[in-house]
Amino acid sequence: MNTQDYINLENQYGANNYHPLDVVIQKGDGIWVWDVEGRKYLDFLSAYSAVNQGHCHPRILEAMVEQAKRITLTSRAFRNDKLGLMYKKLSEISGLPKVLPMNSGAEAVETAIKAIRKWAYTVKGIPKDQAEIIVCENNFAGRTITIISFSTEQQYKEGFGPLTPGFKIIPYGDIDALKNAITPNTAAFLVEPIQGEGGIIVPPEGYLKAAEEVCRENNVLLVLDEIQTGLARTGKMFAFMHEGVQPDGITVGKALSGGFYPISAFLAKEEVMDVFKPGDHGSTFGGNPLAAAIAVAALDVLVEENLAERARELGDYFMNKLRTIESKHVKEVRGKGLLIGVELYPEAGGARRFCEALKDEGMLCKETHEHVIRFAPPLVISQNDIDWAFERIQKVLTTL
Ligand SMILES: *Cc1c(COP(=O)(O)O)cnc(C)c1O
């Protein structure tokens, strides 16, 4: 079978809910992936930051294989000997004392929303079914019905109603908007430290810290969606650490498994997590020993290979280099650590054709929104490989 055969097979039997680049990947190792024709590419997306540790990291692979030989699933009807270790590790690196494991990122966000609402009624004393959660325009938090209910992306919602009520939407990065939106029924402010899917939007310096103060003054929870920004991507273990913020809860996913397996979690202060009683919430696969063993190894790799530090240093280096490119297409280069967006002018004709051209140069990138190219390589990348990528990016941005 060749590339076209695999594409035809997917198109014949699959749902049409994605628009992938036409590269059929067969294998990966570190920052590199190979397609079915044997062509090699530098992966500059890292599966939306799920592969921060690099593809098929040997240490995570070993943990997975060893655990798979022993036991994979117990369900939470029984305990297992790996889950507590994952809790402890997550708690230690985040500073949040309590952990609730799920599978996908969207489920972690759903869990956060349930915790927020129950906290609103049982701790804050908001009247039944009146709790409001403030979110930001241009957010992304997953694809469930409740989560798309507070999306401002028309396509995400169109045709999927009736939607879930209880959300109030404000502009991102605007602290006065947050102040003005709070009412006695506000339970939480749920926000991404940097909007990833929204186009790598970095809020003004001090925004999260100011949001924390506003939340504290009003007895409103600050819950951060760190699914994309967390786990070393932006140059700290979590993005909230750049401003010394202490959130009441965070969601994590993606790189929590280094790309081996869907693993997510909601982490919170005791006052928030303690609202859950047996039977309130759960998941058959959430917290299974295979997932927990993988997560422990994935977190160990982040810490022991200093990947946050690496993301910070190489991110600064790379971003400065990108800013030297003289291209009529580039409107702005922005980001933090190795989460970088290059926004193109509308006249450039969309980021997609640049991603197609980069693919032909041996680099896999994906447009986010229409006009932004996202650069988010695995954090194990070397400076040499960044230089290699830079030359290709410069070529494509100046010749296309
Ligand atoms: C990817 C992402 C999610 C959703 O995660 P899934 O595993 O795709 O459900 C939620 N929030 C943010 C910020 C994300 O980037």
Short mmCIF file of C-alpha atoms and ligand atoms in Angstrom, two decimals:
data_model
loop_
_atom_site.label_atom_id
_atom_site.label_comp_id
_atom_site.label_asym_id
_atom_site.label_seq_id
_atom_site.Cartn_x
_atom_site.Cartn_y
_atom_site.Cartn_z
CA MET A 1 0.00 0.00 0.00
CA ASN A 2 1.23 3.53 -0.72
CA THR A 3 0.27 6.92 0.70
CA GLN A 4 -2.77 7.29 -1.54
CA ASP A 5 -4.05 3.80 -0.65
CA TYR A 6 -3.99 4.63 3.07
CA ILE A 7 -5.70 7.94 2.45
CA ASN A 8 -8.40 6.28 0.35
CA LEU A 9 -8.98 3.69 3.06
CA GLU A 10 -9.44 6.37 5.72
CA ASN A 11 -11.67 8.43 3.49
CA GLN A 12 -13.85 5.46 2.59
CA TYR A 13 -14.52 4.26 6.13
CA GLY A 14 -13.78 7.22 8.38
CA ALA A 15 -15.82 10.22 9.49
CA ASN A 16 -14.80 13.43 7.81
CA ASN A 17 -14.19 15.43 11.00
CA TYR A 18 -10.52 16.33 10.37
CA HIS A 19 -8.56 17.92 7.54
CA PRO A 20 -5.10 16.39 7.96
CA LEU A 21 -2.03 17.05 5.85
CA ASP A 22 -1.65 14.15 3.45
CA VAL A 23 1.29 12.50 5.13
CA VAL A 24 0.78 8.95 6.44
CA ILE A 25 3.04 8.43 9.42
CA GLN A 26 4.27 4.99 10.26
CA LYS A 27 6.91 5.42 12.90
CA GLY A 28 8.47 7.95 15.24
CA ASP A 29 11.61 8.37 17.32
CA GLY A 30 12.32 11.48 19.40
CA ILE A 31 11.70 14.55 17.25
CA TRP A 32 11.49 12.57 13.99
CA VAL A 33 8.68 10.71 12.27
CA TRP A 34 8.71 8.62 9.08
CA ASP A 35 5.93 8.18 6.56
CA VAL A 36 4.94 5.00 4.71
CA GLU A 37 7.18 5.96 1.78
CA GLY A 38 10.17 6.10 4.13
CA ARG A 39 10.40 9.91 4.09
CA LYS A 40 11.62 11.49 7.29
CA TYR A 41 10.14 14.62 8.91
CA LEU A 42 10.86 16.79 11.89
CA ASP A 43 7.66 16.85 13.96
CA PHE A 44 6.97 20.47 14.80
CA LEU A 45 3.53 19.90 16.29
CA SER A 46 4.21 17.16 18.87
CA ALA A 47 0.58 16.02 18.65
CA TYR A 48 -0.56 19.37 20.05
CA SER A 49 2.04 19.13 22.83
CA ALA A 50 1.19 15.58 23.90
CA VAL A 51 4.64 14.41 22.84
CA ASN A 52 6.76 16.91 24.79
CA GLN A 53 9.09 14.04 25.75
CA GLY A 54 9.61 13.03 22.10
CA HIS A 55 8.09 10.10 20.22
CA CYS A 56 8.36 6.65 21.78
CA HIS A 57 10.58 7.81 24.62
CA PRO A 58 12.45 4.61 25.66
CA ARG A 59 11.92 5.10 29.35
CA ILE A 60 8.17 5.65 29.08
CA LEU A 61 7.96 2.76 26.62
CA GLU A 62 9.66 0.48 29.10
CA ALA A 63 7.32 1.52 31.92
CA MET A 64 4.35 0.88 29.64
CA VAL A 65 5.51 -2.55 28.51
CA GLU A 66 6.46 -3.67 32.02
CA GLN A 67 3.12 -2.56 33.42
CA ALA A 68 1.19 -4.07 30.50
CA LYS A 69 2.70 -7.45 31.29
CA ARG A 70 1.56 -7.21 34.90
CA ILE A 71 -1.91 -5.69 34.91
CA THR A 72 -3.59 -2.96 32.87
CA LEU A 73 -7.04 -2.33 34.29
CA THR A 74 -8.57 -2.90 37.68
CA SER A 75 -11.34 -0.29 37.54
CA ARG A 76 -11.71 1.94 40.56
CA ALA A 77 -13.88 -0.69 42.20
CA PHE A 78 -10.53 -1.89 43.53
CA ARG A 79 -7.31 -0.10 44.30
CA ASN A 80 -4.07 -0.58 42.38
CA ASP A 81 -0.44 -0.22 43.33
CA LYS A 82 0.41 2.53 40.81
CA LEU A 83 -2.27 5.18 41.18
CA GLY A 84 -1.06 6.67 44.46
CA LEU A 85 2.42 7.12 43.00
CA MET A 86 1.01 9.14 40.12
CA TYR A 87 -1.04 11.29 42.54
CA LYS A 88 2.01 12.02 44.66
CA LYS A 89 4.16 12.97 41.69
CA LEU A 90 1.50 15.23 40.18
CA SER A 91 0.89 16.88 43.50
CA GLU A 92 4.58 17.49 44.11
CA ILE A 93 5.24 19.10 40.74
CA SER A 94 2.10 21.26 40.80
CA GLY A 95 1.79 22.24 44.45
CA LEU A 96 -1.86 21.18 44.38
CA PRO A 97 -2.67 18.58 47.03
CA LYS A 98 -5.42 16.54 45.35
CA VAL A 99 -5.73 14.67 42.07
CA LEU A 100 -8.67 13.13 40.16
CA PRO A 101 -7.61 11.01 37.17
CA MET A 102 -9.51 10.83 33.88
CA ASN A 103 -8.58 9.97 30.28
CA SER A 104 -9.00 12.75 27.73
CA GLY A 105 -8.41 16.45 28.23
CA ALA A 106 -12.07 17.19 27.68
CA GLU A 107 -12.96 14.83 30.52
CA ALA A 108 -10.56 16.65 32.83
CA VAL A 109 -12.28 19.93 31.97
CA GLU A 110 -15.71 18.35 32.52
CA THR A 111 -14.45 17.17 35.89
CA ALA A 112 -13.28 20.69 36.73
CA ILE A 113 -16.69 22.07 35.81
CA LYS A 114 -18.46 19.53 38.03
CA ALA A 115 -16.12 20.34 40.93
CA ILE A 116 -16.63 24.08 40.44
CA ARG A 117 -20.40 23.78 40.40
CA LYS A 118 -20.62 21.53 43.43
CA TRP A 119 -18.23 23.82 45.31
CA ALA A 120 -20.47 26.74 44.35
CA TYR A 121 -23.53 25.13 45.94
CA THR A 122 -22.02 23.33 48.91
CA VAL A 123 -19.24 25.72 49.94
CA LYS A 124 -19.93 29.17 48.53
CA GLY A 125 -23.70 28.89 48.97
CA ILE A 126 -24.87 29.93 45.51
CA PRO A 127 -28.59 29.14 45.03
CA LYS A 128 -29.36 25.81 43.31
CA ASP A 129 -28.56 25.72 39.57
CA GLN A 130 -27.54 29.38 39.49
CA ALA A 131 -23.75 28.95 39.38
CA GLU A 132 -21.95 30.88 36.67
CA ILE A 133 -18.52 30.13 35.27
CA ILE A 134 -16.65 32.90 33.50
CA VAL A 135 -14.61 31.89 30.45
CA CYS A 136 -12.84 33.80 27.68
CA GLU A 137 -13.53 34.45 24.05
CA ASN A 138 -11.48 32.31 21.71
CA ASN A 139 -11.09 29.56 24.33
CA PHE A 140 -10.50 25.91 23.58
CA ALA A 141 -11.21 23.21 26.13
CA GLY A 142 -12.33 20.18 24.12
CA ARG A 143 -15.32 18.94 22.20
CA THR A 144 -18.01 17.65 24.56
CA ILE A 145 -21.44 19.27 24.46
CA THR A 146 -20.86 21.25 27.66
CA ILE A 147 -17.44 22.43 26.58
CA ILE A 148 -18.52 23.55 23.11
CA SER A 149 -21.39 25.37 24.82
CA PHE A 150 -18.94 28.03 25.96
CA SER A 151 -16.87 28.09 22.78
CA THR A 152 -16.99 31.24 20.66
CA GLU A 153 -16.12 29.27 17.53
CA GLN A 154 -19.40 29.08 15.61
CA GLN A 155 -18.48 25.87 13.81
CA TYR A 156 -17.87 24.01 17.06
CA LYS A 157 -21.46 24.63 18.16
CA GLU A 158 -23.49 24.87 14.96
CA GLY A 159 -25.94 21.99 14.76
CA PHE A 160 -25.15 20.53 18.18
CA GLY A 161 -27.71 22.27 20.38
CA PRO A 162 -29.36 22.45 22.83
CA LEU A 163 -26.26 23.71 24.60
CA THR A 164 -25.37 23.77 28.31
CA PRO A 165 -26.14 27.05 30.12
CA GLY A 166 -24.18 28.61 32.98
CA PHE A 167 -21.23 30.25 31.22
CA LYS A 168 -20.38 33.90 30.78
CA ILE A 169 -17.89 34.88 28.09
CA ILE A 170 -15.48 37.83 28.39
CA PRO A 171 -12.54 39.06 26.27
CA TYR A 172 -9.22 37.32 26.95
CA GLY A 173 -6.48 39.31 28.66
CA ASP A 174 -8.86 42.02 29.90
CA ILE A 175 -8.83 42.22 33.70
CA ASP A 176 -11.55 44.89 33.88
CA ALA A 177 -13.86 42.64 31.90
CA LEU A 178 -13.31 39.97 34.55
CA LYS A 179 -14.10 42.39 37.38
CA ASN A 180 -17.26 43.56 35.66
CA ALA A 181 -18.49 40.05 34.86
CA ILE A 182 -18.42 38.80 38.45
CA THR A 183 -21.76 38.55 40.24
CA PRO A 184 -22.71 36.92 43.56
CA ASN A 185 -23.42 33.76 41.52
CA THR A 186 -19.96 33.54 39.97
CA ALA A 187 -18.30 30.27 40.95
CA ALA A 188 -15.09 30.32 38.93
CA PHE A 189 -12.96 31.85 36.24
CA LEU A 190 -11.85 29.04 33.91
CA VAL A 191 -9.03 30.13 31.63
CA GLU A 192 -5.99 29.03 29.63
CA PRO A 193 -2.68 30.69 30.66
CA ILE A 194 -1.93 30.99 26.94
CA GLN A 195 -4.61 30.26 24.34
CA GLY A 196 -3.13 27.41 22.31
CA GLU A 197 -5.80 26.42 19.80
CA GLY A 198 -6.94 30.03 19.75
CA GLY A 199 -3.74 30.95 17.91
CA ILE A 200 -0.99 31.04 20.59
CA ILE A 201 -2.44 34.14 22.22
CA VAL A 202 -0.25 35.33 25.10
CA PRO A 203 -2.13 37.61 27.53
CA PRO A 204 -0.55 40.82 28.87
CA GLU A 205 2.16 40.35 31.49
CA GLY A 206 0.67 40.04 34.97
CA TYR A 207 -2.78 39.04 33.72
CA LEU A 208 -3.00 35.75 35.60
CA LYS A 209 -1.69 37.31 38.79
CA ALA A 210 -4.27 40.10 38.56
CA ALA A 211 -6.98 37.54 37.80
CA GLU A 212 -5.94 35.63 40.90
CA GLU A 213 -6.38 38.76 43.04
CA VAL A 214 -9.78 39.55 41.57
CA CYS A 215 -10.88 35.97 42.17
CA ARG A 216 -9.67 36.00 45.78
CA GLU A 217 -11.46 39.28 46.53
CA ASN A 218 -14.72 37.84 45.27
CA ASN A 219 -14.51 34.26 46.58
CA VAL A 220 -14.33 32.99 43.01
CA LEU A 221 -12.20 29.96 42.07
CA LEU A 222 -9.35 30.40 39.63
CA VAL A 223 -9.16 27.24 37.51
CA LEU A 224 -6.52 27.04 34.80
CA ASP A 225 -6.63 24.78 31.78
CA GLU A 226 -2.99 23.68 31.54
CA ILE A 227 -3.66 20.80 29.16
CA GLN A 228 -1.55 22.38 26.44
CA THR A 229 0.59 24.89 28.35
CA GLY A 230 1.45 22.56 31.23
CA LEU A 231 4.17 19.95 31.63
CA ALA A 232 7.18 22.03 30.59
CA ARG A 233 5.96 23.35 27.25
CA THR A 234 6.20 27.07 28.05
CA GLY A 235 9.47 26.96 29.97
CA LYS A 236 8.09 26.16 33.43
CA MET A 237 6.51 22.94 34.62
CA PHE A 238 3.17 24.81 34.50
CA ALA A 239 2.49 28.15 32.86
CA PHE A 240 0.97 29.55 36.07
CA MET A 241 4.44 29.36 37.62
CA HIS A 242 5.69 32.22 35.44
CA GLU A 243 3.73 34.65 37.60
CA GLY A 244 3.78 32.84 40.91
CA VAL A 245 0.03 32.27 40.81
CA GLN A 246 -1.64 29.69 43.05
CA PRO A 247 -4.67 28.42 41.19
CA ASP A 248 -7.49 26.60 42.98
CA GLY A 249 -7.50 23.93 40.32
CA ILE A 250 -5.85 22.98 37.05
CA THR A 251 -6.51 20.50 34.29
CA VAL A 252 -3.68 18.47 32.76
CA GLY A 253 -3.59 15.98 29.92
CA LYS A 254 -1.68 15.64 26.66
CA ALA A 255 2.00 15.25 27.73
CA LEU A 256 0.96 13.53 30.95
CA SER A 257 1.50 10.31 29.01
CA GLY A 258 4.24 11.52 26.67
CA GLY A 259 1.87 10.53 23.88
CA PHE A 260 1.56 6.85 24.77
CA TYR A 261 -1.96 6.77 26.03
CA PRO A 262 -4.83 9.13 26.86
CA ILE A 263 -4.33 10.25 30.47
CA SER A 264 -5.68 13.41 32.06
CA ALA A 265 -6.37 14.74 35.51
CA PHE A 266 -8.01 17.52 37.46
CA LEU A 267 -5.80 18.81 40.27
CA ALA A 268 -7.16 21.01 43.04
CA LYS A 269 -6.97 22.38 46.51
CA GLU A 270 -8.65 20.29 49.19
CA GLU A 271 -11.58 22.65 49.62
CA VAL A 272 -12.49 22.07 45.98
CA MET A 273 -11.73 18.39 45.57
CA ASP A 274 -13.44 17.50 48.83
CA VAL A 275 -16.83 18.21 47.26
CA PHE A 276 -16.64 14.82 45.55
CA LYS A 277 -18.17 11.92 47.44
CA PRO A 278 -18.18 8.27 46.34
CA GLY A 279 -20.53 7.96 43.38
CA ASP A 280 -20.38 11.63 42.33
CA HIS A 281 -18.03 11.10 39.42
CA GLY A 282 -15.91 8.44 37.77
CA SER A 283 -14.56 6.67 34.72
CA THR A 284 -13.91 3.00 34.01
CA PHE A 285 -10.44 3.62 32.65
CA GLY A 286 -9.60 6.72 34.71
CA GLY A 287 -6.71 6.01 37.06
CA ASN A 288 -5.94 2.55 35.71
CA PRO A 289 -2.53 1.10 36.60
CA LEU A 290 -1.24 1.17 33.01
CA ALA A 291 -2.03 4.88 32.73
CA ALA A 292 -0.58 5.62 36.15
CA ALA A 293 2.68 3.78 35.42
CA ILE A 294 3.03 5.63 32.11
CA ALA A 295 2.29 8.99 33.73
CA VAL A 296 4.90 8.46 36.45
CA ALA A 297 7.56 7.71 33.84
CA ALA A 298 6.42 10.60 31.63
CA LEU A 299 6.69 13.03 34.55
CA ASP A 300 10.07 11.63 35.58
CA VAL A 301 11.37 12.28 32.07
CA LEU A 302 10.18 15.91 32.16
CA VAL A 303 11.90 16.50 35.49
CA GLU A 304 15.10 14.53 35.04
CA GLU A 305 15.78 15.72 31.51
CA ASN A 306 15.13 19.34 32.58
CA LEU A 307 12.69 19.81 29.75
CA ALA A 308 11.12 22.96 31.18
CA GLU A 309 14.50 24.67 31.31
CA ARG A 310 15.25 23.43 27.83
CA ALA A 311 11.94 24.76 26.51
CA ARG A 312 12.73 28.16 28.00
CA GLU A 313 16.26 28.41 26.62
CA LEU A 314 15.58 26.99 23.19
CA GLY A 315 12.26 28.81 22.98
CA ASP A 316 13.95 32.18 23.54
CA TYR A 317 16.69 31.27 21.08
CA PHE A 318 14.23 30.13 18.42
CA MET A 319 11.79 33.00 18.83
CA ASN A 320 14.59 35.56 18.51
CA LYS A 321 15.76 33.86 15.35
CA LEU A 322 12.25 33.76 13.90
CA ARG A 323 11.93 37.50 14.50
CA THR A 324 14.90 38.12 12.20
CA ILE A 325 13.10 36.66 9.19
CA GLU A 326 12.27 39.37 6.71
CA SER A 327 9.09 38.15 5.10
CA LYS A 328 6.23 40.21 3.78
CA HIS A 329 3.84 37.56 5.11
CA VAL A 330 4.75 37.69 8.80
CA LYS A 331 2.64 39.89 11.03
CA GLU A 332 3.86 38.71 14.43
CA VAL A 333 5.98 36.06 16.14
CA ARG A 334 4.80 35.31 19.68
CA GLY A 335 4.77 32.64 22.32
CA LYS A 336 6.46 31.36 25.43
CA GLY A 337 9.01 28.58 25.70
CA LEU A 338 8.54 26.22 22.78
CA LEU A 339 4.91 27.15 22.21
CA ILE A 340 5.32 29.60 19.37
CA GLY A 341 2.92 31.08 16.86
CA VAL A 342 3.80 32.91 13.67
CA GLU A 343 0.83 34.98 12.59
CA LEU A 344 0.61 35.79 8.89
CA TYR A 345 -1.17 38.68 7.25
CA PRO A 346 -4.51 37.74 5.65
CA GLU A 347 -2.93 38.58 2.27
CA ALA A 348 -0.56 35.64 2.74
CA GLY A 349 -3.45 33.39 1.75
CA GLY A 350 -3.73 31.34 4.94
CA ALA A 351 -1.19 29.37 6.98
CA ARG A 352 -2.15 26.07 5.40
CA ARG A 353 -0.15 26.51 2.19
CA PHE A 354 2.94 27.33 4.25
CA CYS A 355 2.45 24.13 6.25
CA GLU A 356 2.15 22.19 2.97
CA ALA A 357 5.39 23.77 1.76
CA LEU A 358 7.15 23.00 5.05
CA LYS A 359 6.03 19.40 4.71
CA ASP A 360 7.80 19.20 1.37
CA GLU A 361 10.89 20.55 3.16
CA GLY A 362 10.72 17.77 5.75
CA MET A 363 8.91 19.54 8.57
CA LEU A 364 5.44 18.82 9.92
CA CYS A 365 3.53 21.85 11.16
CA LYS A 366 -0.14 22.64 11.45
CA GLU A 367 -2.00 25.86 11.06
CA THR A 368 -4.08 26.97 14.00
CA HIS A 369 -6.94 29.21 13.15
CA GLU A 370 -6.53 30.36 9.61
CA HIS A 371 -3.48 32.58 9.75
CA VAL A 372 -1.21 31.20 12.46
CA ILE A 373 1.50 28.56 12.06
CA ARG A 374 2.19 26.84 15.35
CA PHE A 375 5.74 25.74 16.16
CA ALA A 376 5.78 23.29 19.05
CA PRO A 377 8.49 20.65 18.58
CA PRO A 378 9.15 17.94 21.16
CA LEU A 379 11.12 19.53 23.99
CA VAL A 380 13.99 17.07 23.54
CA ILE A 381 14.97 18.92 20.38
CA SER A 382 18.58 20.15 20.09
CA GLN A 383 19.77 23.59 19.07
CA ASN A 384 21.23 22.10 15.88
CA ASP A 385 17.88 20.71 14.88
CA ILE A 386 16.24 24.07 15.61
CA ASP A 387 18.79 25.66 13.29
CA TRP A 388 17.99 23.04 10.66
CA ALA A 389 14.28 23.82 10.99
CA PHE A 390 14.89 27.55 10.98
CA GLU A 391 16.53 27.43 7.58
CA ARG A 392 13.54 25.67 6.13
CA ILE A 393 11.08 28.03 7.76
CA GLN A 394 13.03 31.04 6.55
CA LYS A 395 13.12 29.63 3.03
CA VAL A 396 9.38 28.96 2.94
CA LEU A 397 8.41 32.32 4.47
CA THR A 398 10.62 34.31 2.10
CA THR A 399 10.12 32.44 -1.16
CA LEU A 400 6.42 31.52 -1.12
C1 LIG B 1 -6.26 19.77 23.72
C2 LIG B 1 -6.88 20.61 24.75
C3 LIG B 1 -8.01 20.19 25.46
C4 LIG B 1 -8.76 18.92 25.14
O1 LIG B 1 -8.02 17.76 25.25
P1 LIG B 1 -8.52 16.42 24.51
O2 LIG B 1 -7.59 15.38 25.02
O3 LIG B 1 -8.38 16.68 23.04
O4 LIG B 1 -9.92 16.20 24.91
C5 LIG B 1 -8.49 21.01 26.47
N1 LIG B 1 -7.90 22.18 26.75
C6 LIG B 1 -6.81 22.62 26.08
C7 LIG B 1 -6.20 23.92 26.46
C8 LIG B 1 -6.28 21.86 25.04
O5 LIG B 1 -5.23 22.33 24.36
#
